[in-house]
Structure formats: structure tokens, C-alpha cells
Coordinates of C-alpha atoms and ligand atoms in Angstrom, one line a residue:
X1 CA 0.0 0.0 0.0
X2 CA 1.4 3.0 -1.3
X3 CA -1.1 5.5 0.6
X4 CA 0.6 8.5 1.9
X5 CA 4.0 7.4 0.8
X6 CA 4.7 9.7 -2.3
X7 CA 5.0 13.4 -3.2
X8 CA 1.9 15.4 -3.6
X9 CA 1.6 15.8 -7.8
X10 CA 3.2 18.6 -9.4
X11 CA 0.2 20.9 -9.8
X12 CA -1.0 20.6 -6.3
X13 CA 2.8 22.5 -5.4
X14 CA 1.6 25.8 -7.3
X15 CA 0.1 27.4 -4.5
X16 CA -3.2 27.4 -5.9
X17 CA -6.2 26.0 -4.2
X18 CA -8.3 24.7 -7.0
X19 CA -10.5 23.0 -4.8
X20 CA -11.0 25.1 -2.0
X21 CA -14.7 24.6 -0.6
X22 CA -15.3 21.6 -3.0
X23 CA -16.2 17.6 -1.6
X24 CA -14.4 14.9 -3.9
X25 CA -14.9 11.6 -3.8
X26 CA -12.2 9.0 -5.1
X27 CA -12.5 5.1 -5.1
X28 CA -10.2 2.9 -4.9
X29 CA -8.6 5.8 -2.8
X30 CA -6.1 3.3 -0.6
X31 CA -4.2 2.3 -3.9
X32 CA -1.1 3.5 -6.0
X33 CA -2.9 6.0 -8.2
X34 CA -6.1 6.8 -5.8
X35 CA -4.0 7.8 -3.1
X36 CA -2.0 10.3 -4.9
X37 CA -5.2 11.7 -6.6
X38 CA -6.3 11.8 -3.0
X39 CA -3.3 13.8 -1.9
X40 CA -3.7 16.1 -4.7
X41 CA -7.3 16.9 -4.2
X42 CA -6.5 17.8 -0.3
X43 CA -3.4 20.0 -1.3
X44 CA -5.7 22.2 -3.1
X45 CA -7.8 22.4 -0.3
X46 CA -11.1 20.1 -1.3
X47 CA -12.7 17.8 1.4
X48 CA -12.2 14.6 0.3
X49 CA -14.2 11.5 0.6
X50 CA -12.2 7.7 0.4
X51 CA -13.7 4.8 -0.4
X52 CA -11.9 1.7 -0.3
X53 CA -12.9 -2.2 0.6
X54 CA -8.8 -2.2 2.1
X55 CA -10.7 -1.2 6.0
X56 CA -7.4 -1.4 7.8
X57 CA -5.0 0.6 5.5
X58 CA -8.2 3.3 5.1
X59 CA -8.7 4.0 8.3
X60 CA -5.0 4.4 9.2
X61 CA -4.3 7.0 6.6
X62 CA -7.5 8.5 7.3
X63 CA -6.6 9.0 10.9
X64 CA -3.1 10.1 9.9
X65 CA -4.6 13.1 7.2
X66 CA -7.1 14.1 9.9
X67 CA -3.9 14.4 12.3
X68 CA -2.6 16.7 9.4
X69 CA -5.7 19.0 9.1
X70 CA -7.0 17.4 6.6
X71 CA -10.9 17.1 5.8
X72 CA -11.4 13.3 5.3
X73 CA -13.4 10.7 5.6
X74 CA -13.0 7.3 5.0
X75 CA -15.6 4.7 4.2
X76 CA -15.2 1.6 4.1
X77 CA -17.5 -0.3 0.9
X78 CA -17.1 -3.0 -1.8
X79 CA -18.1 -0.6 -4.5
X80 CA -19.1 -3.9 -6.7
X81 CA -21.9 -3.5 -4.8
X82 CA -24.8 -0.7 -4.9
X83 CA -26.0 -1.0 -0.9
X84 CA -22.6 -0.2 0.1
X85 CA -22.0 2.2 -2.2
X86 CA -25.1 4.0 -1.5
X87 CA -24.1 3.5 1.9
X88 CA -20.5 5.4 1.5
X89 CA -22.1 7.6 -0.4
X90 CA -24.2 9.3 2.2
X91 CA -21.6 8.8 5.2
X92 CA -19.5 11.0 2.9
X93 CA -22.1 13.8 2.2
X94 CA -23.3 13.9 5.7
X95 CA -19.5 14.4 7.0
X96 CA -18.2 16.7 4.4
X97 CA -20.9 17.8 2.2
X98 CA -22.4 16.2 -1.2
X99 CA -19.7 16.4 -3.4
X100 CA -18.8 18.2 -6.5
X101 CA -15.7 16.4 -7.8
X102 CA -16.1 12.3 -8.7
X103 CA -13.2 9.9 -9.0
X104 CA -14.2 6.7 -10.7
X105 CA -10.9 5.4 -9.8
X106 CA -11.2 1.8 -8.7
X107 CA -10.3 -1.2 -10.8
X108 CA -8.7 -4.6 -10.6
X109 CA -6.6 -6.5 -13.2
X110 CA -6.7 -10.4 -11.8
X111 CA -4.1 -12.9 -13.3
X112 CA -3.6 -16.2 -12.8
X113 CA 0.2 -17.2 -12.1
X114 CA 1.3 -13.9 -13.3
X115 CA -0.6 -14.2 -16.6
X116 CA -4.0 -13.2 -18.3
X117 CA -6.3 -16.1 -19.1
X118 CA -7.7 -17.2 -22.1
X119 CA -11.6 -17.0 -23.1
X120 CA -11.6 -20.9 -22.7
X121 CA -10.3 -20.8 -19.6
X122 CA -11.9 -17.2 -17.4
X123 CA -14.3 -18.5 -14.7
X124 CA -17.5 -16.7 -15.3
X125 CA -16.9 -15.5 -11.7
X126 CA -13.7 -13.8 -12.3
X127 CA -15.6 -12.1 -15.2
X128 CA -18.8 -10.9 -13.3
X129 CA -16.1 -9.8 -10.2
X130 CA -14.0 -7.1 -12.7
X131 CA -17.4 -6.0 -14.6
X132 CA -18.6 -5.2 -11.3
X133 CA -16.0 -4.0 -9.7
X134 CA -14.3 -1.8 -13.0
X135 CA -17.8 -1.0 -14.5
X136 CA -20.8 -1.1 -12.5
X137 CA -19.2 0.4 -9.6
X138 CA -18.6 3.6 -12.0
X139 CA -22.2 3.5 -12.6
X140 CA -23.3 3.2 -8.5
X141 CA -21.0 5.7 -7.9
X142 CA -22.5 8.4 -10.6
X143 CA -26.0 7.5 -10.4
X144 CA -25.4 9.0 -6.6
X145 CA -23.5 11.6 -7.1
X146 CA -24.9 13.2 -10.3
X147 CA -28.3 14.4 -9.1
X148 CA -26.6 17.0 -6.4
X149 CA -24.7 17.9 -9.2
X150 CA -27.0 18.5 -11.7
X151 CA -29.1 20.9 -8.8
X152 CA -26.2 23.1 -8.6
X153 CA -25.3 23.1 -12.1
X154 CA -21.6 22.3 -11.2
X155 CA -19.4 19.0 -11.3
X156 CA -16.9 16.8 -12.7
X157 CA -16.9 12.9 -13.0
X158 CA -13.7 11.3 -14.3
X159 CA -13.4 7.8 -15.4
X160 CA -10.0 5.6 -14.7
X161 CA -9.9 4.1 -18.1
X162 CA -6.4 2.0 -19.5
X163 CA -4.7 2.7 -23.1
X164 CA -5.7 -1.1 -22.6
X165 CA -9.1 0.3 -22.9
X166 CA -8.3 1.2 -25.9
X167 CA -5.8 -0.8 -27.5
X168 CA -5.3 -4.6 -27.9
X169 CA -2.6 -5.5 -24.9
X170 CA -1.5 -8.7 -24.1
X171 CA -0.7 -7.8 -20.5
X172 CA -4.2 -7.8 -19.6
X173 CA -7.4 -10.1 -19.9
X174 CA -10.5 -9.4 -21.8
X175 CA -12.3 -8.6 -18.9
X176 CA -10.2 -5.4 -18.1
X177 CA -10.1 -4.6 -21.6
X178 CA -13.6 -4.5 -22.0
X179 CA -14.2 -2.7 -18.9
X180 CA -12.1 -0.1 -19.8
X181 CA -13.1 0.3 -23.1
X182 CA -16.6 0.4 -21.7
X183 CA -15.4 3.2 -19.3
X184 CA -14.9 5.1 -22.3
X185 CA -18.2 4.8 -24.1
X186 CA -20.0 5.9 -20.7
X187 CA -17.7 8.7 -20.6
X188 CA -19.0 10.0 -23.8
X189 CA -22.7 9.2 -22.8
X190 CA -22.5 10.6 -19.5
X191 CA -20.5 13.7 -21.0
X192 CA -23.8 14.3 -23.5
X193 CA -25.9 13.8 -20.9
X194 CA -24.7 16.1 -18.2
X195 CA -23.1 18.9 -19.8
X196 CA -26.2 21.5 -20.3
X197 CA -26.4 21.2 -16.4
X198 CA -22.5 22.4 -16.5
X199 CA -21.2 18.5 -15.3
X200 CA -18.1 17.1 -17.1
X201 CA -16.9 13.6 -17.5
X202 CA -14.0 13.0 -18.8
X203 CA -11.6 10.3 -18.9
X204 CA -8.1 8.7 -18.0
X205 CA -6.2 6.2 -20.1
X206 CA -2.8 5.5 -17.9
X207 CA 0.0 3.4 -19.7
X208 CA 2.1 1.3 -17.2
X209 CA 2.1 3.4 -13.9
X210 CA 4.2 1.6 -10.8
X211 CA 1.6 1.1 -8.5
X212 CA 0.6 -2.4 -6.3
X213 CA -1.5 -3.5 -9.3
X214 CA 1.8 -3.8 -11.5
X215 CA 3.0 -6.7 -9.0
X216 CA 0.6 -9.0 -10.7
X217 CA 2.6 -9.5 -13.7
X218 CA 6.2 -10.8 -13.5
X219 CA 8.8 -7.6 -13.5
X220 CA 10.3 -8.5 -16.8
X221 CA 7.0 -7.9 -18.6
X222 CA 6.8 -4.2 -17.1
X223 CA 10.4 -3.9 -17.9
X224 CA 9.6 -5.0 -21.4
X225 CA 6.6 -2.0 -21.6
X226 CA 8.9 0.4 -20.3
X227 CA 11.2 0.1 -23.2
X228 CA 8.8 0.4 -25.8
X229 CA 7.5 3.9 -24.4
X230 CA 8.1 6.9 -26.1
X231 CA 9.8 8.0 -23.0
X232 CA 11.2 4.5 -21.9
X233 CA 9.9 4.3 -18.4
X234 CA 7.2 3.5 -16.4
X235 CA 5.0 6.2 -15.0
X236 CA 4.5 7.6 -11.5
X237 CA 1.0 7.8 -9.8
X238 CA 1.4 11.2 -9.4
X239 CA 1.7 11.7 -13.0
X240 CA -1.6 10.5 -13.6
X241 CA -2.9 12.3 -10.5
X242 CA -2.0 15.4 -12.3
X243 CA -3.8 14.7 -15.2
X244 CA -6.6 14.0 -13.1
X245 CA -6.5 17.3 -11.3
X246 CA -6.4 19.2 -14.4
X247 CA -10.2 17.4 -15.7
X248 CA -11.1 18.3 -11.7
X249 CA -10.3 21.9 -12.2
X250 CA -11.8 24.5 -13.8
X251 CA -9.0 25.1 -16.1
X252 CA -10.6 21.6 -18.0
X253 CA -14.2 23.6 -17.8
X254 CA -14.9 23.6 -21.4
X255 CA -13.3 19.9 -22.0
X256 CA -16.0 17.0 -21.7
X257 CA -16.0 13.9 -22.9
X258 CA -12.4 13.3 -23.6
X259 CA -10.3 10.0 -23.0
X260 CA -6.4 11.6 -22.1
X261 CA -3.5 9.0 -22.7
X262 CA -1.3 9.6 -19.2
X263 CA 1.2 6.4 -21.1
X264 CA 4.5 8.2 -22.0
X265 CA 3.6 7.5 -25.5
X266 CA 3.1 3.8 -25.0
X267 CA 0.9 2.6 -27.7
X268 CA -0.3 6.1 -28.5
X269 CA -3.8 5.3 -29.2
Ligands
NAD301 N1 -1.2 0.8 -12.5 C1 -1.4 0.8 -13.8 O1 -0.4 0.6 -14.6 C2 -2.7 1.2 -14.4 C3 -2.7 1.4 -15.8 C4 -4.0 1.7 -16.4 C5 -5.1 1.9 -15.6 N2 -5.0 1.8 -14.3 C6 -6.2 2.0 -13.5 O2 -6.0 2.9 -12.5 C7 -6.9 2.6 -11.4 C8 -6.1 2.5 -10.1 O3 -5.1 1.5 -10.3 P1 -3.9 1.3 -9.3 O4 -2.7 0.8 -10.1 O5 -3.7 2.4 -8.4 O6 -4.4 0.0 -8.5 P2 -4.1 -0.5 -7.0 O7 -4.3 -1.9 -7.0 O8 -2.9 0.1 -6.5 O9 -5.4 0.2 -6.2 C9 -6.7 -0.2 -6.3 C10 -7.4 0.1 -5.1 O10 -8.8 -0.3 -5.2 C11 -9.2 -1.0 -4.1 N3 -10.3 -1.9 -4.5 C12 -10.2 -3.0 -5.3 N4 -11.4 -3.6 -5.3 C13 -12.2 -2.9 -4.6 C14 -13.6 -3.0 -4.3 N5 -14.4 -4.0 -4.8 N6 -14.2 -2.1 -3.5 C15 -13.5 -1.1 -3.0 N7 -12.2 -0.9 -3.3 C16 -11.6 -1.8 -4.0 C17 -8.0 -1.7 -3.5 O11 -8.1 -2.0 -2.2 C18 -6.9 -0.6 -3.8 O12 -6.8 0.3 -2.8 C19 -7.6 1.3 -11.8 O13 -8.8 1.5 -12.3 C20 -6.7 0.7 -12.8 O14 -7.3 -0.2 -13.7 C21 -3.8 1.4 -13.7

């Protein structure tokens, strides 16, 4: 667990609060590149909501920002799962205020022994796990937020796609593939959808970033996709989180429905 560990991302060291008075919420906000979104956010002064299934690690970092002065709250919730979405959901609002900002940041990659599986051989369960966890939670999480947003006529939802979304990759399995690529088309939908009520949705396509998730593949095949960048390396968390912070900013205000490659020119889709 890489919470709390890293540099705040570059933009968050300009002295500007971009977020002052806002409420974010981030999934998956305990991991590599939802912790340093996470960071970001609260450098610029939002609230920040975390939601996470990893209780333990959560509540720790929670406790330790709070110790800081930060406004946080951590809630604990399987977001493959609407109750507890729901559930995180309004813990969050009542604590910090409904937010503004939404982080569809969660995701899983699952291999077996280090490698993707074939069609012939993906148990139907490990399918309907990373729909549900990559996909519908994206949908829980912006059916709840999107109505306060659309009453004040202000918000911004952003998507954590992959260029594996977009691209054919052999890293991953179908599943994630088709998530993300799915991530994409709800990016555009949602983006008609809610922009006459001044919400944007936008999304993220990191390359290879150096996060927990990367473990699941031997390190030969992520040194292998670090030489074949453009910029032959792997990329930081913080690198994506300041792409993030740029759609979460008004600086992004008249950008909607856009999918941003944060890959070091890996693939270049
Ligand atoms: N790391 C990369 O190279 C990379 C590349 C492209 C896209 N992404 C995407 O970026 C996002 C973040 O990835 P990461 O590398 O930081 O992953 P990570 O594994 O470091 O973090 C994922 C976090 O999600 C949490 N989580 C997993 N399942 C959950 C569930 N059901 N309910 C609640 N929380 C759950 C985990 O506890 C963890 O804190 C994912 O959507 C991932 O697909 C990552």
C-alpha cells in the first residue's frame, strides 16, 4: 500500500487551491494512483471523501490526514456492490458535504500465475467480479452523485480508463479490456448527458504506472513495456494524478468527454 507514501503531484505544489470549498470523492482511494489523486485533491484544499474495501490501510491514513488537518473521511464499501455504495455515499455527504468532484478510480486486473487467461479458460466468476467491480461500480458511484450535481449546475466525474481500454494488450485479460473500453463509451454518454447542467466527465487512459497493481505480472514484462514507451519508463502515480487534477479543475471547464493517454507514449492510441 502506497497511501501517503509519495510526493503530492506537481500541480498541487503551485500554491493554488483549486479546490478550495469543494467535496471529492475517489475510489479505490487506498491504492497506488487513488492515493495520490487523493493527496492532490486535499493540497488544493477540497474535502475529500475515500472509499476503499482495504478497512485497515483506510482508516489508518484517514486518521493520519485528519492528524494533518485534513478534511477526510474514510468509508469503508465493496463498491461492486450498490448498498454499500449507497451507503459510502451518504456517510461521505453527511460528514463533508455532497460532493462536486467524482473519482471513478477503482479497478482490478486479476491474473492467474502472473498471466492473463484465455476466453476458454476465465471462470464466469472472475468475469462478473472485474465488470462489477471496474464498471458497474462507475455507474453506483455516478448515479449517486450526479443528481446533487446537476441541482447546482456544477461538477466533474472522471473515469480511470487504460490505453488497454483502448488498444489490444496482451498484459491484460478481456475482462479489463472490456471494462475499460466500456469506461470510455460511458464517458462520452455521461459527457452528452450532463453537460447542459454544466457537469463534465472526462476520462483517463494511464500506460504502465508503478503502483501495487503492477505486481501482478512478473517484472520482466513491465520492464519490457517500459522500453517500448516513447519516453522509456514506467510512470509515476502522481503523474496520472496530475492529469486528473487538471479534468477536476476549472482550467478543464470547457473539456467533456475526452479520454487523455497519461502512457508516455506507449501505444499512443
Ligand atoms: N497501474 C497501472 O499501470 C494502471 C494502468 C492503467 C489503468 N490503471 C487503472 O487505475 C486505477 C487504479 O489502479 P492502481 O494501479 O492504483 O491499483 P491499486 O491496486 O494500487 O489500487 C486499487 C485500489 O482499489 C481498491 N479496491 C479493489 N477492489 C475494490 C472493491 N471491490 N471495492 C473497493 N475498493 C476496491 C484496492 O483496495 C486498492 O486500494 C484502476 O482503475 C486501474 O485499472 C492502472
Amino acid at each position: 500500500m502506497s497511501a501517503g507514501t509519495h510526493a503530492a503531484p506537481a500541480s498541487a505544489t503551485s500554491g493554488a487551491a483549486r479546490f478550495a470549498g469543494q467535496t471529492a470523492i475517489v475510489t479505490g482511494a487506498v491504492g497506488g494512483i487513488g492515493s495520490a489523486i487523493v493527496e492532490g485533491l486535499l493540497a488544493e484544499g477540497a474535502r475529500v471523501g475515500l472509499i476503499d474495501f482495504n478497512g485497515l490501510a483506510g482508516d489508518a491514513w484517514a486518521g493520519q490526514l485528519r492528524g494533518q488537518g485534513r478534511a477526510v473521511c474514510f468509508a469503508l464499501a465493496d463498491v461492486s456492490r450498490y448498498e454499500e455504495c449507497e451507503a459510502a455515499y451518504a456517510r461521505i455527504s453527511d460528514e463533508l458535504g455532497p460532493a462536486t468532484i467524482l473519482i471513478n478510480n477503482v479497478g482490478i486486473s486479476p491474473k492467474t500465475e502472473g498471466r492473463a487467461l484465455k476466453v476458454w479458460e476465465m471462470p464466469p466468476a472472475e468475469w462478473d467480479r472485474v465488470v462489477s467491480v471496474n464498471l458497474n461500480s462507475a455507474f453506483y458511484m455516478t448515479r449517486l452523485a450526479t443528481p446533487h450535481m446537476v441541482a447546482q449546475r456544477k461538477g466533474r466525474v472522471i473515469n480511470m480508463s487504460s490505453v488497454a481500454g483502448k488498444a489490444y494488450c496482451d498484459i491484460v485479460a478481456a475482462h479489463y479490456a472490456a471494462t475499460k473500453a466500456a469506461l470510455i463509451g460511458l464517458t462520452r454518454h455521461w459527457a452528452a448527458e450532463l453537460g447542459e447542467y454544466d457537469v463534465t466527465v472526462n476520462g483517463l487512459a494511464p500506460g504502465r504506472i508503478s503502483t501495487p497493481l503492477l505486481k501482478s505480472v512478473p517484472q520482466e514484462i513491465n520492464d519490457a513495456v517500459a522500453g517500448v514507451t516513447a519516453l522509456r519508463r514506467l510512470g509515476t502515480p502522481e503523474e496520472v494524478a496530475d492529469a486528473c487534477l487538471f479534468f477536476a479543475s476549472d482550467q478543464a471547464r470547457f473539456v467533456t468527454g475526452q479520454v487523455l493517454d497519461v502512457a508516455g507514449g506507449w501505444l499512443m492510441t
